[in-house]
XYZ file of N, CA and C in Angstrom:
504
model
N -10.488 -8.515 0.169
C -10.175 -9.611 -0.089
C -9.710 -10.941 1.167
N -10.831 -11.745 1.513
C -10.476 -12.791 2.363
C -9.454 -13.608 2.233
N -9.083 -15.317 2.375
C -8.264 -15.395 2.167
C -9.160 -17.369 2.077
N -10.797 -17.291 0.936
C -11.377 -17.886 2.179
C -11.065 -19.573 1.136
N -10.727 -19.639 -0.770
C -10.204 -21.466 -1.216
C -9.971 -21.029 -2.450
N -8.945 -21.998 -2.167
C -7.398 -21.705 -2.659
C -7.335 -22.730 -2.902
N -8.070 -23.259 -4.654
C -6.590 -25.100 -5.015
C -6.167 -24.419 -6.076
N -4.639 -25.715 -6.076
C -3.860 -25.410 -6.377
C -4.058 -26.511 -8.184
N -3.554 -26.230 -9.135
C -3.225 -27.296 -10.908
C -2.464 -26.889 -11.027
N -1.209 -29.023 -11.371
C -0.570 -28.589 -11.672
C -0.300 -29.864 -13.231
N -0.426 -29.025 -14.279
C -0.309 -29.327 -15.311
C 0.219 -30.579 -15.971
N 0.619 -31.751 -15.601
C 1.330 -32.696 -16.035
C 3.019 -32.159 -14.565
N 2.645 -31.692 -14.508
C 4.323 -31.935 -13.590
C 5.567 -32.990 -13.363
N 6.388 -32.679 -13.999
C 7.328 -34.314 -13.860
C 8.109 -34.249 -12.362
N 8.751 -32.284 -12.024
C 9.567 -32.937 -11.047
C 8.979 -32.941 -9.546
N 9.024 -34.131 -8.813
C 8.830 -34.822 -7.704
C 9.103 -33.830 -6.516
N 10.572 -33.715 -6.520
C 11.532 -32.133 -5.279
C 9.979 -30.719 -5.706
N 9.752 -30.062 -6.907
C 9.299 -28.581 -7.437
C 7.620 -28.948 -6.230
N 7.606 -30.114 -6.616
C 5.735 -31.154 -6.453
C 5.506 -31.074 -4.772
N 7.054 -31.296 -3.928
C 6.985 -31.144 -2.796
C 7.129 -30.362 -2.423
N 7.849 -28.606 -2.840
C 7.309 -27.636 -2.592
C 6.535 -26.810 -2.567
N 6.074 -26.929 -3.605
C 4.887 -27.230 -4.173
C 3.709 -27.397 -3.038
N 3.843 -29.270 -2.430
C 2.922 -28.999 -1.017
C 3.493 -28.114 0.018
N 4.768 -27.860 0.361
C 5.401 -27.181 0.934
C 4.518 -25.856 1.205
N 4.148 -24.920 0.273
C 3.720 -23.768 -0.141
C 2.340 -24.003 0.002
N 1.835 -24.365 -0.338
C 0.132 -24.342 0.170
C 0.061 -24.324 1.622
N 0.949 -24.897 2.258
C 0.555 -25.523 3.482
C 0.947 -24.165 4.614
N 2.570 -23.819 3.866
C 1.705 -22.125 3.976
C 0.874 -21.081 4.182
N 0.237 -21.343 3.147
C -0.140 -20.372 2.716
C -1.917 -20.928 2.627
N -1.917 -22.253 2.926
C -3.406 -22.164 2.982
C -4.417 -22.126 1.938
N -3.655 -23.833 1.393
C -4.575 -23.862 0.374
C -5.268 -25.167 0.209
N -5.941 -25.479 -0.115
C -7.463 -26.851 0.258
C -7.226 -27.614 0.297
N -6.244 -27.844 -1.639
C -6.062 -28.561 -2.789
C -4.905 -28.420 -3.137
N -4.636 -29.578 -3.969
C -3.162 -29.759 -5.136
C -4.169 -30.959 -6.057
N -4.647 -30.494 -7.270
C -4.746 -31.097 -8.349
C -3.234 -31.376 -9.429
N -3.232 -32.469 -9.789
C -2.186 -32.687 -10.937
C -3.107 -33.800 -12.175
N -2.694 -33.554 -12.800
C -2.669 -34.324 -14.336
C -2.037 -34.680 -15.148
N -1.381 -35.697 -15.951
C -0.526 -36.215 -16.283
C -0.166 -37.664 -15.374
N 1.123 -38.253 -15.846
C 2.032 -39.700 -15.184
C 2.962 -39.149 -14.960
N 4.071 -38.280 -14.934
C 5.274 -38.291 -14.833
C 5.024 -37.933 -13.533
N 4.497 -37.274 -12.725
C 3.941 -37.012 -11.022
C 3.787 -38.335 -10.105
N 2.745 -39.607 -10.891
C 3.195 -40.284 -10.287
C 3.943 -41.473 -9.984
N 5.096 -41.454 -10.987
C 5.733 -42.392 -11.286
C 7.038 -42.125 -11.068
N 7.349 -41.126 -10.297
C 8.416 -40.055 -10.159
C 8.116 -40.291 -7.928
N 6.634 -39.943 -7.295
C 6.285 -39.924 -6.098
C 6.959 -40.466 -5.659
N 7.752 -40.897 -5.199
C 8.766 -41.458 -3.759
C 9.646 -40.649 -3.952
N 9.830 -40.102 -4.996
C 10.796 -39.291 -4.469
C 10.982 -38.025 -3.755
N 9.458 -37.841 -3.504
C 8.332 -36.998 -2.684
C 9.623 -35.625 -1.976
N 9.556 -34.671 -2.019
C 10.305 -34.143 -1.156
C 9.476 -32.736 -0.179
N 7.546 -33.326 0.179
C 7.650 -32.566 0.415
C 7.733 -32.589 2.163
N 8.474 -31.864 2.666
C 9.559 -31.872 4.037
C 8.759 -31.515 4.747
N 7.587 -30.712 4.441
C 6.566 -30.860 6.291
C 5.202 -31.851 6.467
N 4.893 -32.490 4.904
C 4.104 -33.608 5.263
C 2.838 -32.777 5.029
N 3.234 -31.874 3.927
C 1.927 -31.173 3.981
C 0.787 -31.509 2.980
N 0.932 -33.427 2.877
C -0.353 -34.290 2.011
C -0.945 -34.661 2.811
N -0.086 -35.169 4.580
C -1.355 -35.171 5.016
C -2.442 -34.508 5.466
N -2.373 -32.675 5.275
C -3.408 -31.971 5.819
C -4.474 -31.416 4.434
N -3.276 -31.774 2.773
C -3.932 -31.129 2.035
C -4.262 -31.676 0.659
N -4.812 -32.059 0.148
C -5.370 -33.300 -0.822
C -4.093 -32.636 -1.917
N -4.062 -34.369 -1.886
C -2.815 -34.272 -3.234
C -3.703 -35.028 -4.239
N -4.205 -34.844 -5.841
C -4.857 -35.849 -6.190
C -5.088 -35.267 -7.599
N -4.805 -36.482 -8.312
C -4.465 -36.814 -9.541
C -5.559 -36.645 -10.592
N -5.875 -35.869 -11.509
C -6.958 -35.966 -12.195
C -7.109 -35.918 -13.780
N -8.083 -36.180 -14.454
C -7.809 -35.793 -16.153
C -8.344 -34.446 -16.326
N -8.990 -33.896 -15.953
C -8.733 -32.829 -15.812
C -9.457 -30.948 -14.789
N -8.402 -30.422 -14.932
C -7.793 -29.149 -13.949
C -9.750 -28.605 -13.680
N -9.774 -28.493 -14.818
C -10.751 -27.697 -15.330
C -11.980 -27.659 -14.417
N -12.232 -29.167 -14.636
C -13.453 -29.690 -14.032
C -13.344 -29.734 -12.006
N -12.239 -29.188 -11.953
C -12.173 -29.297 -10.779
C -12.253 -27.126 -9.642
N -12.423 -26.885 -10.975
C -13.311 -25.730 -10.104
C -14.466 -25.308 -9.411
N -15.359 -25.850 -9.994
C -17.011 -25.539 -9.538
C -17.269 -24.206 -10.031
N -18.664 -24.898 -9.657
C -19.975 -23.317 -9.973
C -18.829 -22.035 -9.408
N -18.656 -21.701 -7.810
C -18.467 -20.478 -7.827
C -16.650 -20.453 -7.486
N -16.134 -20.652 -8.144
C -14.260 -21.161 -7.762
C -14.104 -20.902 -9.663
N -13.341 -19.423 -9.668
C -12.326 -18.819 -10.726
C -10.738 -19.340 -11.028
N -11.285 -19.766 -12.143
C -10.477 -21.083 -12.634
C -8.958 -19.428 -13.396
N -8.185 -19.661 -12.682
C -7.314 -17.833 -13.415
C -5.629 -19.177 -13.559
N -5.271 -18.842 -14.773
C -4.231 -20.078 -15.587
C -2.758 -18.978 -14.874
N -2.155 -19.024 -14.683
C -1.208 -18.746 -14.799
C 0.300 -18.907 -15.688
N 0.484 -17.986 -16.533
C 1.152 -18.457 -17.400
C 1.517 -17.028 -18.343
N 2.645 -17.320 -18.248
C 3.619 -15.840 -19.553
C 2.766 -16.312 -21.388
N 1.598 -15.575 -21.302
C 0.914 -15.412 -22.365
C 0.763 -14.131 -23.214
N 1.054 -13.583 -24.264
C 0.141 -13.007 -25.545
C -1.042 -12.477 -24.266
N -1.132 -11.628 -24.093
C -2.714 -10.476 -23.432
C -3.165 -10.949 -21.448
N -2.292 -11.620 -20.930
C -2.353 -12.144 -19.882
C -2.005 -10.188 -19.240
N -2.849 -10.753 -17.852
C -2.144 -9.277 -17.048
C -1.278 -10.362 -15.816
N -0.560 -8.080 -15.990
C 0.538 -9.402 -14.893
C -0.405 -9.648 -13.955
N 1.339 -10.644 -12.709
C 0.352 -10.588 -11.686
C 0.396 -9.307 -10.047
N 1.025 -8.139 -10.169
C 0.763 -6.822 -9.446
C -0.496 -6.140 -10.326
N -0.970 -6.041 -10.522
C -2.173 -5.186 -11.350
C -3.648 -6.191 -11.508
N -3.753 -8.276 -11.325
C -4.078 -8.752 -10.889
C -5.603 -8.504 -9.036
N -6.456 -8.921 -9.447
C -7.190 -8.775 -8.392
C -7.128 -10.059 -7.929
N -7.647 -10.550 -6.910
C -7.627 -12.889 -6.791
C -8.626 -12.403 -6.002
N -9.354 -13.546 -6.908
C -11.413 -13.633 -6.100
C -10.618 -14.523 -4.922
N -12.043 -14.053 -4.570
C -12.437 -15.210 -3.231
C -11.802 -16.471 -3.234
N -12.187 -17.314 -4.333
C -12.620 -17.776 -4.618
C -11.920 -19.135 -5.943
N -10.257 -19.208 -5.923
C -9.949 -19.761 -6.835
C -8.830 -21.304 -7.117
N -8.915 -21.363 -8.520
C -7.961 -22.850 -8.899
C -6.799 -22.123 -9.857
N -6.437 -22.186 -9.080
C -4.702 -21.416 -10.357
C -4.172 -22.434 -10.790
N -3.710 -22.152 -11.878
C -3.590 -23.668 -12.593
C -1.971 -23.221 -13.082
N -1.291 -23.733 -12.707
C 0.212 -23.724 -12.984
C 0.679 -25.077 -14.123
N 1.316 -24.604 -15.501
C 2.099 -25.358 -17.034
C 3.351 -26.103 -15.659
N 3.986 -26.707 -16.630
C 5.544 -28.420 -16.504
C 6.470 -27.335 -16.437
N 7.069 -28.025 -15.499
C 8.140 -26.869 -15.855
C 8.773 -27.252 -17.813
N 7.884 -28.094 -18.350
C 9.583 -27.865 -19.954
C 8.508 -28.227 -20.967
N 7.228 -27.222 -20.283
C 5.945 -26.918 -21.630
C 4.952 -25.683 -20.697
N 4.057 -25.715 -22.013
C 3.053 -24.292 -20.864
C 1.653 -25.261 -20.812
N 0.545 -24.699 -19.759
C -0.413 -25.076 -20.225
C -1.309 -24.858 -21.899
N -2.243 -25.394 -21.437
C -2.799 -26.178 -23.305
C -3.481 -25.122 -23.768
N -3.703 -24.970 -24.646
C -4.430 -23.278 -25.182
C -6.050 -24.091 -24.575
N -6.689 -24.748 -24.884
C -8.037 -25.010 -24.667
C -7.958 -24.648 -22.811
N -7.211 -25.110 -22.188
C -7.344 -25.033 -20.410
C -7.669 -23.682 -20.331
N -7.071 -22.485 -21.506
C -6.109 -21.216 -21.032
C -7.937 -20.650 -21.921
N -8.389 -21.011 -22.786
C -9.506 -20.456 -23.420
C -11.178 -20.943 -22.013
N -10.693 -22.099 -21.474
C -11.251 -22.173 -20.002
C -11.864 -21.455 -19.533
N -10.468 -20.278 -18.920
C -10.156 -19.639 -17.708
C -10.602 -18.187 -17.796
N -10.908 -18.301 -16.614
C -11.733 -16.841 -16.352
C -10.608 -15.720 -16.344
N -10.118 -16.041 -15.784
C -8.098 -15.511 -16.231
C -7.233 -15.648 -16.606
N -6.430 -15.237 -17.415
C -4.640 -15.705 -17.425
C -4.439 -14.288 -17.085
N -2.717 -14.443 -15.919
C -2.078 -13.378 -15.681
C -1.012 -14.350 -14.892
N 0.703 -13.271 -15.264
C 1.814 -13.548 -15.971
C 2.320 -12.946 -14.429
N 3.586 -14.032 -13.872
C 4.403 -13.036 -13.380
C 5.526 -12.284 -13.708
N 6.191 -11.095 -13.713
C 6.110 -10.667 -14.688
C 8.056 -10.959 -14.015
N 8.892 -10.927 -14.834
C 10.610 -11.795 -14.259
C 10.937 -11.021 -15.828
N 11.823 -11.496 -16.022
C 13.119 -12.201 -17.417
C 12.955 -13.617 -17.401
N 12.708 -14.342 -17.781
C 12.737 -16.011 -17.402
C 11.794 -15.749 -17.415
N 11.644 -17.061 -17.333
C 10.363 -17.814 -16.615
C 11.794 -18.363 -15.166
N 10.240 -18.351 -13.382
C 10.148 -18.838 -12.501
C 10.378 -20.287 -12.957
N 10.843 -21.073 -11.757
C 10.950 -22.663 -11.589
C 8.692 -22.558 -11.616
N 8.125 -24.028 -10.848
C 7.457 -23.980 -11.407
C 7.303 -24.001 -9.461
N 7.974 -24.698 -8.486
C 7.093 -24.210 -7.248
C 7.077 -22.854 -7.032
N 9.130 -22.144 -7.909
C 9.120 -20.331 -6.892
C 7.879 -19.588 -7.362
N 7.406 -20.062 -8.624
C 5.788 -19.318 -9.581
C 5.011 -19.651 -8.155
N 4.411 -21.121 -8.296
C 3.421 -21.202 -7.127
C 3.630 -19.876 -5.074
N 5.009 -20.133 -4.998
C 4.693 -19.357 -4.086
C 5.420 -17.458 -3.856
N 5.018 -18.041 -5.026
C 4.916 -15.634 -5.083
C 3.962 -15.803 -6.057
N 2.880 -16.798 -6.360
C 1.370 -16.401 -6.404
C 0.528 -16.464 -5.774
N 0.931 -17.090 -4.590
C -0.083 -17.920 -3.446
C 0.789 -16.488 -2.186
N 2.294 -15.348 -2.230
C 1.735 -14.691 -1.875
C 1.563 -13.281 -2.497
N 1.859 -13.282 -3.247
C 0.932 -12.110 -4.058
C -0.783 -12.571 -3.401
N -1.017 -13.522 -3.648
C -2.164 -13.118 -2.573
C -3.229 -13.389 -1.263
N -2.104 -13.548 -0.644
C -1.573 -13.301 1.394
C -2.030 -11.565 1.537
N 0.010 -11.527 0.690
C -0.436 -9.406 0.564
C -1.519 -8.911 0.208
N -1.669 -9.336 -0.616
C -3.694 -7.964 -1.024
C -4.262 -8.828 -0.200
N -4.340 -9.277 0.983
C -5.364 -10.300 1.291
C -5.557 -9.017 2.783
N -6.891 -9.493 3.358
C -6.535 -8.716 4.472
C -6.063 -9.727 5.899
N -5.856 -11.459 5.464
C -5.303 -11.440 6.246
C -3.801 -11.211 6.156
N -3.455 -9.848 6.158
C -1.796 -9.566 5.517
C -1.101 -10.054 6.993
N -1.217 -9.842 8.194
C -0.869 -9.594 8.655
C -0.783 -10.328 9.941
N 0.763 -10.321 10.210
C 0.187 -11.487 11.070
C 0.953 -11.108 12.476
N 2.518 -11.877 13.146
C 2.610 -11.413 14.732
C 2.857 -11.473 15.000
N 3.624 -11.557 16.738
C 4.084 -12.892 18.023
C 4.278 -13.846 17.135
N 2.479 -14.019 17.644
C 1.801 -15.354 17.078
C 2.537 -16.702 16.652
N 2.727 -16.093 15.266
C 2.696 -16.521 14.201
C 4.039 -16.809 13.785
N 4.595 -15.719 14.386
C 6.030 -16.024 13.913
C 6.360 -17.660 15.011
N 6.214 -16.789 16.539
C 6.207 -18.730 17.327
C 5.744 -19.582 16.981
N 4.826 -19.526 16.101
C 3.810 -21.114 15.751
C 4.812 -21.598 14.176
N 5.598 -20.425 13.573
C 5.648 -20.615 12.654
C 7.060 -21.247 11.916
N 7.902 -20.980 13.256
C 9.177 -21.446 12.791
C 9.569 -22.503 13.176
N 10.636 -23.403 13.219
C 11.341 -24.450 13.801
C 12.470 -23.808 14.469
N 11.952 -25.548 15.326
C 13.046 -26.072 16.767
C 14.203 -25.186 17.216
N 14.759 -25.059 15.786
C 16.071 -23.872 15.837
C 16.405 -22.420 15.542
N 15.496 -22.233 15.747
C 15.132 -21.253 15.660
C 14.462 -20.318 16.366
N 15.502 -19.461 17.123
C 14.780 -18.804 18.592
C 15.891 -16.779 18.208
N 15.265 -16.347 17.567
C 15.970 -14.845 17.220
C 15.071 -13.790 17.247
N 15.111 -13.585 17.500
C 14.556 -12.126 18.078
C 15.680 -10.670 17.104
N 14.279 -10.230 16.657
C 15.248 -8.856 16.472
C 15.088 -7.497 17.251
N 15.667 -6.774 17.439
C 16.355 -5.904 18.379
C 15.382 -5.193 18.227
């Protein structure tokens, strides 16, 4: 599986710090776009913690309906603690996906889950926060892809100016 096209959908996120962290994950893992519904984030956006300014490179767009962002070739994948969902370790990621994540204080609507091509959950005791879940899912996608290897050039280009560590 190659990392062709990845979008992230956030259902009415309430925390600007989580959205900022989602944007950072989107940049680190090469997502193409991030969408969100609802008004809570828009009201709190001035407190955004997108520390790597990924919103300059990756569109962050408010929309009315997340399912409409998937398009014809893109699979809609809801990430939710839902009965009957596939555990993430067993999930085979589609080449083109819109991953939808529920709000920090709620769930994805049944109507949206019913439209999904897949429903997947992270098998943890309790639930992770929004940004942590996005990181885990995008890492799982990368780890299962043909892009999983890195190398010295990737390390040098990824670390910040305060890190010049070398392993023995």
